[in-house]
Each structure stands twice: as C-alpha cells, then as structure tokens.
Amino acid sequence: MTGETDPEGDSGATNGSPLDVANPDEPADDYSLTELLAVTAAREIDDGEMAFIGVGMSLISGVLAKYTHAPRCQLVTESGYVGSRPPGVVQSISDSVLGVDSLVATDQMQIFVDNQRGLFDVGIIGAGQIDKYGNTNSTVVTGAEGSYENPKVRLPGSGGSNDIMTSCGRTIVMMRQRARAFTSELDYVTAPGYLDGPGAREEFGFPGGGPETVITDMAVFGFDEETKEMYLRSTHPGIDVEEVREMVQWDLNVDDDVETTPVPTRREVAMLRTIDPTDTVLRDTDRIYEIGFDEWADTMERNWKRLMQIEEDK
Amino acid sequence: MTGETDPEGDSGATNGSPLDVANPDEPADDYSLTELLAVTAAREIDDGEMAFIGVGMSLISGVLAKYTHAPRCQLVTESGYVGSRPPGVVQSISDSVLGVDSLVATDQMQIFVDNQRGLFDVGIIGAGQIDKYGNTNSTVVTGAEGSYENPKVRLPGSGGSNDIMTSCGRTIVMMRQRARAFTSELDYVTAPGYLDGPGAREEFGFPGGGPETVITDMAVFGFDEETKEMYLRSTHPGIDVEEVREMVQWDLNVDDDVETTPVPTRREVAMLRTIDPTDTVLRDTDRIYEIGFDEWADTMERNWKRLMQIEEDK
Amino acid sequence: MSDTHDKTQTLQTAISDHVPDGASIAFGGMGGRDPEAAAREIIRQEKTGLRVVDDARTTLFDAMVGAGCVDEYVGSWVGTSLISQGHNVRRAVEEGVPKDLTMQDVSNFGSSLMFFAGAMNVPFVPTRSMLGTDIAEHNDDIEVIDDPFGSGEPLAAVPAATPDVAIIHVQQADRHGNAHIYGNTVNDHLKVRAADTTIITCEEIVPSETIAESPELTKIPFYTVDSVVEVPFGSHPWHCYGHYYADLPFYREYGLRSQDYDEFQDWLDEWIVPHEEYLEKVGADRLARLEELEQTINGGKI
Amino acid sequence: MSDTHDKTQTLQTAISDHVPDGASIAFGGMGGRDPEAAAREIIRQEKTGLRVVDDARTTLFDAMVGAGCVDEYVGSWVGTSLISQGHNVRRAVEEGVPKDLTMQDVSNFGSSLMFFAGAMNVPFVPTRSMLGTDIAEHNDDIEVIDDPFGSGEPLAAVPAATPDVAIIHVQQADRHGNAHIYGNTVNDHLKVRAADTTIITCEEIVPSETIAESPELTKIPFYTVDSVVEVPFGSHPWHCYGHYYADLPFYREYGLRSQDYDEFQDWLDEWIVPHEEYLEKVGADRLARLEELEQTINGGKI
C-alpha cells in the first residue's frame, strides 16, 4: 500500500481506456488507502443486486461495482434515481450525471417507500462512530461535557443512513478507524445496528437485516450470526491485529481465520481514477481547486467521454 | 320545458358552431330535463374555480361551464387529470379525452391528497338517497328487510363522493327526485353532509364546507346557514312547490322567495349537444348503439373538431 | 433482487403461472388502461374464488363476477361507468347469481391509501375521509383512532392492502418490467408495490434505451415486476391513452346484453376467446378507426 | 382558488413579499436544482429568525446560517456534500457563531413523510424508520405509537410539517405556476403542498401550451403556487439537470473560504449581490462551459 502517488503514474488510468491497462487482474502496486476502501466496498455488491448508495465513497463504490464485476447491479440513490450509470464521480445526491441512462427518475419518498417495503438488497452508509452491535452515530459527538443540544462536534445527521439500516436487506458501513470511533458507548444512535443484541431488531419489526460488514481504513469487520457482535474479518495490508484492537474500545472478537484484505487489481484502480479524475473523493486533495476551472472542466469532460466509450465498446 | 326532442332541432346545435346559434342569450324553448339539470349545475361553478368533477352529468356540467361562463375554471378529475378541456362527452374517469390540454397528469392519491388539503373549491357528486342534512347514500338500498350485506339494490358505492363531501370547499349534489330518495332515514351514509346537524362537521375536523346545493329533476335546494337543514330554493318550470313536497319524506322548508329555476339559454343547449352528440348522457337514449360503430365514430370525431375550432377561434 | 432477466411471457402463461384460484388481485387503470385482455384470460382459464382488492372497477370486474370467478370485492365503486349499471355485480350481490359476492366498501381516497400503506409496509395510513359515515362503520378493517398528537380530532386508519397479484396494462415496457405510463397513473404505481407479484401487459415492448430516454415516466420500476406480456389492444373496449379511443358501441352492447343472465352467457361464449381471436372478431378496420380517433384527440403524445 | 392569473414577480419582490423575518421555509432540490439565487436574495435582504424545515441541505443553508439568518433547523442532514463540511453550521451549533442554531433531527424518509403528512392534511404518517434510535428519542415531535391493528409492532408517528413558505427551483414553469421538473423530484412536490405559500424560481418561463405537451412532468400544479420568478442559472453553483453542470471549483472555494469566519464575511461581501451582478461576476464564458458540460452528459433531455 502506498500513500499519495502521481495520478499520472503507472496504473494506466489516464492513458487510454482503463480496461486496456496491462495485466488488469494483477494486484495493483500503486493504490491509495481510500482506493482500497472503495474497492473493498464495491466487492460487497453482487451482480444483479439493487444497491442503495449515498454520496461520496459509497457512490464511488457502487459505480465501480457496476463498471467491473457487477454490471447487472442497479444503483439506487435517495434523491430519486434508479439504474443510472454515472460517467464520473458523483458530487451530490442529485448530481445531474445520475440521470445518465437512469431507468427511473422519481422522488425521495418513493425511493424510501420502496426501501421500507424491502425491495433493496444492499445499502452502503457512512458513520462517525459505531458500537459492537453495529449501531452508528453520524449526528453529534457530545464529548464529556456536551449534549445533543450543545455538542462538541456537530456531524451532518442521518441523511438516509437510519432508513437504510432499518429496512435494506443488508448494510455495509464505511468509516474511519479513529480513536473513540469504535466505542463502547455511542454519543447518539443515528442508525440501528443490532441495538442491544440478538432479537432486538425483530422486536421492532424492522424490514431489513441490519449491518453485515464494516469497512475502515485499517480493516474489515463482520457480525457473529448468534451474538450479533462485531468481529474482525481481515486487516488491510501492513496492518496487524493488535493495531486494530488498539483502535477499538471494547474487547474485539477476531475471526480464527483472520485474513489480509485483498488488494485492488490494476483494472480496479485504473477504473477508479477514471471515475474520479480530479481526486475529489479518492485522494481528498485540493487538486480540483488548484487546477482551476478550465482544466477541471476539460478533465471531467475527457473522462466522461472515455467512460461512455467503454460502455459503447461492450 | 319539453321532453324528448329531435337533436337536429332548432337549437342549431348540429349546424355550424354552437356559438353561432341565433339569439344565443335567449331562453331555449327546446331543451330536455337532463339538459336543464346540466346547465343548472354548470352555473354553480364560478369562473376561476377549481372544480372537482366525476363521471356523467357532473363532468358534462364542468365541461359546459368551461366552454361558457367560466372559461378560467379548472377541471379536476379523480383519476389524475387537472385542467383538461375535453372536446366531447367524457365516457369514463380515465377517458383519454381528459388528456386534451390537461396541465397535470398525475395519480389518484395525489388528487385526493390535494382535495384533503383543501385546494379544491367546488365538487359535484351524484347520489341515490339524501336526508335533510345533506348526507347521501350511493352504496345500498336495503329496503325493509335487507341489510348492507344483503341489500335490495346494490348501488355503485362511494367512488370519490365521500372524499369530496369531506374535504371540498363546497359540494353540489345531483340526483333524481324519486320517491324515498329524499328520506327521513338513510339506509347507509356514504358521504357526510351536515351529519346530525350544526357543529357536527367541525367536531370531526372536516376540511370541506359540506353540501351547498342539491339539484334534482324537479327543483334546486339549499341549506340553511344556522340549522343546516335543506330548504327549497327553486322549482323547475312547470313544477310547483306542493309537487316537490310530496316527493320529500320530511317536512320541507321552503324559501320565502322561492323562484323558478332559470331555463337554459339557446347557447348552453347548443353547446351541450355538441359536447354529447350521441345523447349518451343528456337524453339517456340508445342512440349510440342504434347508429352503429361507423356513424358513432364519425359523429364523435366531427364534434371534437368543431369544439377544437371554437377554442381556436377564441 | 433487481431481477434484470427477460420476464416476457405469453398472456396464457402469465395468468396460469401467477393467478391461482383464490388469489387476491388488484387491476390497473380505471375506465382507461384497464387490463381487459388479462381479465378475459382469467375468465377463459375459469379461475374461481378470487378476491378483487381494488379501487373503482368497471367492465372487466362485472364480467368476471358474471362468469363466477369472484367471491369478494374490496374497493370504492363498481358499475360499468356511464352507460350501464353493473348488472352482473347487482345480480351477484342482490340475488346470489351465479354466486354470492361479498362487498367491502372504502372511498376512492381510501382505496389509494390502502395500497399506499401496503406499498410502504406499514399497517395503516390515517385520513379524514370516511369519518362519520357508514363506510367506516361497516368496514371492519377500518379503525377510527385519536390523533396521538392530542388535537382531539379523530382519524380513520386505513389498513394496508397487499394483494397477491397486481395486473396492470401500460403503453410501453421493456423486457425487465420498466413501464412507462402516459397520461394519468390512477393507483397503478401503488398497486405494483403493494402486491406480492406483478404482471405488466403492454401495448408494446420497447428497448430499455427507450425507457431511459424519459425516466420520469417510469411509474413502474422493474424491481416490482415479475411478468411482462405484450398485448396490443389489451384495454379494448376501453381507452388506452395515446393509442386508441374507447369502443363505446362495443361497451354499450355489453351493457345491454349483460342485463339478462342467459344473454350474458351468450356474450361470454362469443367474446371469451384467446386474445388474438378476440381482436379478429372485433375487426382490424374497427381497431384502426379507434386508433385514428385517439390520434385526432391526443395525437403525437407517444 | 385556481388563481390562473399572472404570478410572475422579480426575485427581489418575491422574497420581500413572501418571506417575512421569522418565517419557516422549505427549500427545493438537494445538491441539484437548489434555489441558490433565492437563498442569496434572502441573505441580501438580511432576513432574520428563519426556521428552515427541510430535508438534506447543503451550501445555501450553510451560507444563510453563516450570515445569521437562521435560528432553527428541522431536517435530516446538513453539510456541503462531498468536498467540505458545513463550516458555518458547525460554528453556529458548536460555538454559537454568529448565533445559536437549534437542530431537530429526522431521517431522510422522516423528512419526506413530514411533508407528505402536511401535504395531505393529517397530523402524522407512521413509519418504521427512526424506531429504536435517538432520533425518535431526541425529537420531541415524533411519537412512538402502537399499531392500532394489534400487530404488537411499534411505529414512529412523523408529525406534519407545514412551513410558511416553500421555495423551489425548476427547469420550466408557466406564468401561473405549473412547473415541469425533469430528472428527479426529491421532495419538491410534497413541499409545495405542505407549505402555505410557494415561490417557484425557474430557468425559463414557458407558455402553458408547453406545459400541456407533457402533463406527466407537471410535478407542481399552479394551484399550489403564489409567485413565479424567471431566474436563469438560479441553482448555480449547483446542477440544474438538463441545463448546466455543477460548478465544483466555485463550490470548493466556498468550502475553503467558509472554514474561517472572517474569510467567510469576505465571501459574503463578494457574492451576496443582486443575481444579475452575481452572474456577471461568475462570467458568461464559465456559465456557457457549465451548460456545455451538462449538454455532453444529458444532452437533448429538455
């Protein structure tokens, strides 16, 4: 795993079609941590599934899945689009690129009505904090002396994360493995995991199955079928189990067969850089700002046309 | 008032534009009872109003209003059209002529959501029975020994009449003045008038004002503002007050200034016959069947084109 | 599951696969875009014990009742619209001929809301309609509740309807079930979501690219659909907005002949035939004239 | 009343007529078709004490909070989407700068349903969302009720939202307020019905004949609308589907400069100007390039 790299590097992302990259199925030796996360999340979406995705990383993962191993998956966004094939990174939940090839352009209530009806297979959400039962907080960090009304940090709020965790077939959570993020006591429960343990979701009659996988910048976690407690499924390359344990406030269960998270292939990395040519999401850089309006517009347009060409070539 | 007449008679309806009829504002001397009803109902719709109308007579009245004194009224139909200018009689609530010039094509729930929100000014409904508080029955006539489950006569049911009476600004009821139709005790309350009297609608929190006018083949009735009881407002030409009283089971109040219902003008009658060239609604004849498919189709098309010409000439 | 496979079937197979005896069914349209051909196929396959859970129903329901297919109706209005009463419905309710028909009334808004509640997977949705009347009184499934926010106002809780099958006719759909509806939608987008299984009959199967050109018109998405059948003139004798006008004389004949039960049996013998044969009997010229009429009215809309 | 009169106004007059200090407001769009120009005009007119009752809100809300216009927010999500946090929102909630901002959380579905309940004039609509979490716990307006049909399952009753004003930006509208929305609708059709007063800003005022050509796209009918304003590029720096792509660099600059309160004041001085002046500052070439980008992506859709 590498840190910041030159986007014009050897991945081939910016030279011709990403599908033309040499040795596409080989592990990439040049990828960022964020790219590893995006690829790991994308692989959670199976071909043919209805995938309910939000902004940022989760949308990028959905788009990547659709352009790689899951061409028949269908992306659902909460603002009202279904089936779109966004030719590039999506900047907002109503990004007009979501209209591209979309089969349905409807409204937010309709999407969540369908979600509550149990029509969507997998959702991907973000969170600021999580506990061992997979309950998440994306509303407030109260700190020792704060409260909901007067928090230390005000986070964006639920968005669709509460609704997805309540009703989607299964949910993937993507978040950063910061200190106090994997906590024994959430400051606020925004989205329901397994609440206080086995049977709790059933008591509320939730339509969805709850959290299935948690993906962070250090590791991948699953949930025990019996106890509903989180366990460590794999660590990312270069991270060992103890490092992860230190970043978790409770006594973390570890899979007997804990593995190393598979790294992205060269094709996946190349495709990601085509989707996000200005590094808006993947590298979290200011490049979009630094390059100025004209170069930004040219880069966006060039990459859209490239992706559309890939689709046409299929 | 005349009975059955030759539709090719002196009204001028089938010769050129109905607006070209001689002495258009003069009272017509050739009109059917049904035509009088349609005109009387149409005049209840004020220009610029949102008029929620059903099938049959109420739709005809709405269309007539729009083509005569209330060109800026907007027709609302429960199946999802708003603002249409149907060029001819409407055969069903989803008649494709309702699409003509419609400003909105939406769904039934949306229309009734807007109705419950109080966005529509006036509704026109039909009924089989009515009581002195304007409660109506269009569900079952039980007879002496029948019940809701085993009625003497099964009527069509509420349709939108319950929803319109509950929530529309004011409601016009059109029905036949048959024996036992104006009853002291309804077999079944389908749509709420003033229920058991003053204050009852307010207790339920109904958004709409309730029944304002009842139009039958004998007379026109209003409701007393204080007592909410029905009273006789006018009798149709040739009908006297006693005849009406005999057809009402309770002791009917009569307006001190009871009048004779104004007769249709020559223009109104001509326009009605253009709207319903095959007498489907207005004369309740089998002409549509007798003339055969080809003549029916030709007649319909000819009249549509005529009405569209009237619109263009405006 | 998104089920993006090819869902096309023949009308015969779609009905025999998805409509067992005793099924509860909601039909689409409302005196326009009604799935008349599908209902005739149900009669032809002699289905029995059906429960029609619906809004306002016209000819297709009356014919199914007269043919003895239906035991129960939950809905807002029955008749055959403008030019005749529902004679078969009246015979069944009033005289038990050919068999008893149980009626459960709601208002039109009530019918929309029962499908909406089913579509959104909640036990009920509240409304102000039906309060103070015998609809709420006689329909045991409707509960009158107090506003939990303490306004003191009562509300009618309309229970969720979740029919086994929804059968909807539309102008165009792709092979996966994405259906464009032109003109009004009535309650069709709600019914497909409330139902367990959905059959779409359509005037024309189109490529998915055509769907994607106007995604705003996709009122029915593929993930609610199980079967797609191309049935040209599938709403005859009713309207299909943008395709053909209603065949009023045909419909009027139904109204007249269904007044008498024996005469209605003859009507069934004459018209309950496979759809291709039905269209031949109606006649190509007549169908073309209906298309022409609709073209005059709503030309160029599709 | 149908109010089929000419409702067109200038942006300045629409805001001064319909948005008093202390008003509750819902804005349309969601990171696309947001009424950014209208929000800038609200800031320019120095409105105070506003209550924003809404779904997910991005730049326009953050800027209004930073300018001191807003006292309270009821909704599902605040930030500035992908490339920056909502710095002004955080400053207001965490530090009371420039003044305290009270937050009341719902989920996204909750926000749709609160407008739906308001639109249909019932006190609440039930859902399964938000149960078992602190959203229902901390939002005093949400009641957890028992299923009145006895399933034993709890339901979250989402109370009706009825904002004083809805401000919605669309692609095209006629002078009476019939508004076509291309692409997704988000919650806009619900907000105009829930609100007492509605202002439509649009890229283009079109004849009613254009509306009637695609009545299926009239998500907002004239009878819910009080004011119509033609505001080309009224969503800049956000997307307007079919018209122009989002100006991400402009937006990114907002994200960077709003990190610091003083720097944000400079941003306000620079960009809170009458809309015509704003567009001149952005520059015709840049606006044309954004149109070109959108044409590449969704060309020919409008």
Short mmCIF file of N, CA and C in Angstrom, two decimals, chain D residues 138-213:
data_model
loop_
_atom_site.label_atom_id
_atom_site.label_comp_id
_atom_site.label_asym_id
_atom_site.label_seq_id
_atom_site.Cartn_x
_atom_site.Cartn_y
_atom_site.Cartn_z
N HIS D 138 -34.75 12.07 20.79
CA HIS D 138 -34.44 13.49 20.98
C HIS D 138 -35.37 14.44 20.25
N ASN D 139 -36.08 13.93 19.25
CA ASN D 139 -37.03 14.79 18.54
C ASN D 139 -38.38 14.66 19.22
N ASP D 140 -38.72 15.68 20.00
CA ASP D 140 -39.93 15.60 20.81
C ASP D 140 -41.20 15.56 19.97
N ASP D 141 -41.09 15.93 18.72
CA ASP D 141 -42.28 15.94 17.87
C ASP D 141 -42.64 14.56 17.35
N ILE D 142 -41.73 13.60 17.46
CA ILE D 142 -42.02 12.24 16.98
C ILE D 142 -42.57 11.40 18.12
N GLU D 143 -43.73 10.80 17.89
CA GLU D 143 -44.33 9.92 18.90
C GLU D 143 -44.19 8.47 18.46
N VAL D 144 -43.83 7.59 19.39
CA VAL D 144 -43.86 6.17 19.08
C VAL D 144 -45.21 5.62 19.52
N ILE D 145 -45.95 5.05 18.56
CA ILE D 145 -47.30 4.56 18.87
C ILE D 145 -47.39 3.06 18.63
N ASP D 146 -48.41 2.44 19.18
CA ASP D 146 -48.67 1.02 18.92
C ASP D 146 -49.53 0.89 17.68
N ASP D 147 -49.27 -0.11 16.88
CA ASP D 147 -50.12 -0.43 15.74
C ASP D 147 -51.56 -0.60 16.23
N PRO D 148 -52.49 0.24 15.78
CA PRO D 148 -53.88 0.12 16.25
C PRO D 148 -54.55 -1.17 15.78
N PHE D 149 -53.90 -1.89 14.86
CA PHE D 149 -54.48 -3.14 14.39
C PHE D 149 -53.94 -4.34 15.17
N GLY D 150 -53.16 -4.04 16.24
CA GLY D 150 -52.81 -5.09 17.18
C GLY D 150 -51.70 -6.02 16.78
N SER D 151 -50.83 -5.61 15.86
CA SER D 151 -49.71 -6.49 15.50
C SER D 151 -48.68 -6.54 16.60
N GLY D 152 -48.76 -5.57 17.52
CA GLY D 152 -47.76 -5.50 18.59
C GLY D 152 -46.50 -4.75 18.19
N GLU D 153 -46.43 -4.36 16.92
CA GLU D 153 -45.25 -3.64 16.46
C GLU D 153 -45.39 -2.15 16.72
N PRO D 154 -44.31 -1.51 17.19
CA PRO D 154 -44.37 -0.05 17.36
C PRO D 154 -44.20 0.64 16.01
N LEU D 155 -44.64 1.87 15.94
CA LEU D 155 -44.48 2.68 14.74
C LEU D 155 -44.07 4.09 15.16
N ALA D 156 -43.25 4.73 14.35
CA ALA D 156 -42.90 6.13 14.62
C ALA D 156 -43.89 7.01 13.88
N ALA D 157 -44.61 7.85 14.64
CA ALA D 157 -45.56 8.78 14.02
C ALA D 157 -44.81 10.08 13.71
N VAL D 158 -44.65 10.35 12.41
CA VAL D 158 -43.93 11.56 11.99
C VAL D 158 -44.94 12.69 11.85
N PRO D 159 -44.75 13.78 12.61
CA PRO D 159 -45.75 14.86 12.58
C PRO D 159 -45.69 15.66 11.29
N ALA D 160 -46.82 16.23 10.91
CA ALA D 160 -46.90 17.04 9.69
C ALA D 160 -46.04 18.29 9.80
N ALA D 161 -45.34 18.59 8.71
CA ALA D 161 -44.63 19.87 8.59
C ALA D 161 -45.44 20.77 7.66
N THR D 162 -45.70 21.98 8.10
CA THR D 162 -46.43 22.93 7.26
C THR D 162 -45.69 24.27 7.27
N PRO D 163 -44.58 24.33 6.53
CA PRO D 163 -43.79 25.57 6.53
C PRO D 163 -44.60 26.74 5.97
N ASP D 164 -44.20 27.95 6.35
CA ASP D 164 -44.87 29.14 5.81
C ASP D 164 -44.62 29.26 4.30
N VAL D 165 -43.40 28.98 3.91
CA VAL D 165 -43.02 29.19 2.51
C VAL D 165 -42.22 28.00 1.98
N ALA D 166 -42.52 27.60 0.75
CA ALA D 166 -41.64 26.68 0.02
C ALA D 166 -41.04 27.45 -1.14
N ILE D 167 -39.73 27.29 -1.32
CA ILE D 167 -39.04 27.96 -2.44
C ILE D 167 -38.37 26.88 -3.28
N ILE D 168 -38.82 26.74 -4.52
CA ILE D 168 -38.40 25.61 -5.35
C ILE D 168 -37.86 26.13 -6.68
N HIS D 169 -36.74 25.60 -7.10
CA HIS D 169 -36.22 25.95 -8.43
C HIS D 169 -36.49 24.80 -9.40
N VAL D 170 -36.99 25.14 -10.58
CA VAL D 170 -37.31 24.11 -11.59
C VAL D 170 -36.76 24.53 -12.95
N GLN D 171 -36.84 23.60 -13.88
CA GLN D 171 -36.36 23.91 -15.23
C GLN D 171 -37.30 24.85 -15.96
N GLN D 172 -38.61 24.57 -15.91
CA GLN D 172 -39.54 25.46 -16.60
C GLN D 172 -40.89 25.54 -15.91
N ALA D 173 -41.51 26.69 -16.01
CA ALA D 173 -42.84 26.90 -15.42
C ALA D 173 -43.58 27.90 -16.30
N ASP D 174 -44.92 27.84 -16.24
CA ASP D 174 -45.68 28.89 -16.92
C ASP D 174 -45.98 30.01 -15.92
N ARG D 175 -46.63 31.06 -16.41
CA ARG D 175 -46.85 32.25 -15.57
C ARG D 175 -47.82 31.99 -14.42
N HIS D 176 -48.54 30.89 -14.49
CA HIS D 176 -49.50 30.56 -13.43
C HIS D 176 -48.89 29.64 -12.37
N GLY D 177 -47.70 29.12 -12.66
CA GLY D 177 -47.03 28.29 -11.67
C GLY D 177 -47.01 26.81 -11.96
N ASN D 178 -47.53 26.38 -13.10
CA ASN D 178 -47.39 24.98 -13.47
C ASN D 178 -45.92 24.71 -13.78
N ALA D 179 -45.32 23.81 -13.02
CA ALA D 179 -43.87 23.63 -13.13
C ALA D 179 -43.51 22.22 -13.57
N HIS D 180 -42.75 22.14 -14.65
CA HIS D 180 -42.17 20.87 -15.10
C HIS D 180 -40.86 20.62 -14.36
N ILE D 181 -40.72 19.40 -13.85
CA ILE D 181 -39.43 19.01 -13.28
C ILE D 181 -38.88 17.86 -14.10
N TYR D 182 -37.71 18.06 -14.65
CA TYR D 182 -37.00 16.99 -15.36
C TYR D 182 -36.02 16.34 -14.41
N GLY D 183 -35.80 15.05 -14.59
CA GLY D 183 -34.93 14.33 -13.67
C GLY D 183 -35.67 14.07 -12.37
N ASN D 184 -34.92 13.94 -11.29
CA ASN D 184 -35.55 13.58 -10.01
C ASN D 184 -36.30 14.75 -9.38
N THR D 185 -37.29 14.42 -8.56
CA THR D 185 -38.16 15.43 -7.95
C THR D 185 -37.79 15.71 -6.50
N VAL D 186 -36.99 14.83 -5.89
CA VAL D 186 -36.68 14.88 -4.46
C VAL D 186 -38.00 15.01 -3.68
N ASN D 187 -38.16 16.03 -2.85
CA ASN D 187 -39.41 16.18 -2.08
C ASN D 187 -40.22 17.40 -2.52
N ASP D 188 -39.89 17.93 -3.68
CA ASP D 188 -40.44 19.23 -4.05
C ASP D 188 -41.96 19.24 -4.23
N HIS D 189 -42.50 18.15 -4.80
CA HIS D 189 -43.95 18.09 -5.00
C HIS D 189 -44.68 18.04 -3.66
N LEU D 190 -44.03 17.54 -2.62
CA LEU D 190 -44.64 17.49 -1.30
C LEU D 190 -44.54 18.84 -0.60
N LYS D 191 -43.39 19.50 -0.74
CA LYS D 191 -43.16 20.76 -0.03
C LYS D 191 -44.14 21.84 -0.47
N VAL D 192 -44.40 21.93 -1.78
CA VAL D 192 -45.30 22.99 -2.25
C VAL D 192 -46.71 22.79 -1.73
N ARG D 193 -47.07 21.53 -1.48
CA ARG D 193 -48.41 21.24 -0.98
C ARG D 193 -48.49 21.41 0.53
N ALA D 194 -47.38 21.14 1.23
CA ALA D 194 -47.36 21.30 2.68
C ALA D 194 -47.31 22.77 3.07
N ALA D 195 -46.66 23.59 2.25
CA ALA D 195 -46.44 25.00 2.60
C ALA D 195 -47.69 25.84 2.40
N ASP D 196 -47.75 26.96 3.13
CA ASP D 196 -48.84 27.91 2.93
C ASP D 196 -48.65 28.69 1.64
N THR D 197 -47.42 29.05 1.36
CA THR D 197 -47.09 29.89 0.21
C THR D 197 -45.94 29.25 -0.56
N THR D 198 -46.00 29.32 -1.89
CA THR D 198 -44.92 28.74 -2.68
C THR D 198 -44.38 29.75 -3.69
N ILE D 199 -43.04 29.86 -3.70
CA ILE D 199 -42.34 30.64 -4.72
C ILE D 199 -41.64 29.67 -5.66
N ILE D 200 -41.90 29.78 -6.95
CA ILE D 200 -41.18 28.97 -7.93
C ILE D 200 -40.17 29.87 -8.63
N THR D 201 -38.90 29.50 -8.58
CA THR D 201 -37.94 30.13 -9.47
C THR D 201 -37.64 29.14 -10.57
N CYS D 202 -37.44 29.62 -11.78
CA CYS D 202 -37.25 28.70 -12.89
C CYS D 202 -36.21 29.21 -13.88
N GLU D 203 -35.62 28.28 -14.57
CA GLU D 203 -34.66 28.67 -15.62
C GLU D 203 -35.37 29.46 -16.71
N GLU D 204 -36.62 29.08 -16.99
CA GLU D 204 -37.30 29.68 -18.12
C GLU D 204 -38.81 29.66 -17.89
N ILE D 205 -39.46 30.79 -18.17
CA ILE D 205 -40.93 30.82 -18.19
C ILE D 205 -41.37 30.41 -19.59
N VAL D 206 -42.28 29.42 -19.63
CA VAL D 206 -42.74 28.90 -20.93
C VAL D 206 -44.26 29.10 -21.04
N PRO D 207 -44.78 29.06 -22.27
CA PRO D 207 -46.24 29.15 -22.43
C PRO D 207 -46.92 27.92 -21.82
N SER D 208 -48.18 28.08 -21.42
CA SER D 208 -48.93 26.96 -20.85
C SER D 208 -49.04 25.81 -21.86
N GLU D 209 -49.01 26.12 -23.13
CA GLU D 209 -49.07 25.07 -24.15
C GLU D 209 -47.89 24.10 -24.01
N THR D 210 -46.74 24.63 -23.65
CA THR D 210 -45.57 23.77 -23.45
C THR D 210 -45.79 22.84 -22.26
N ILE D 211 -46.42 23.36 -21.21
CA ILE D 211 -46.75 22.53 -20.04
C ILE D 211 -47.70 21.41 -20.47
N ALA D 212 -48.72 21.76 -21.24
CA ALA D 212 -49.75 20.78 -21.62
C ALA D 212 -49.20 19.69 -22.54
N GLU D 213 -48.06 19.94 -23.17
CA GLU D 213 -47.49 18.91 -24.05
C GLU D 213 -46.97 17.71 -23.25
#
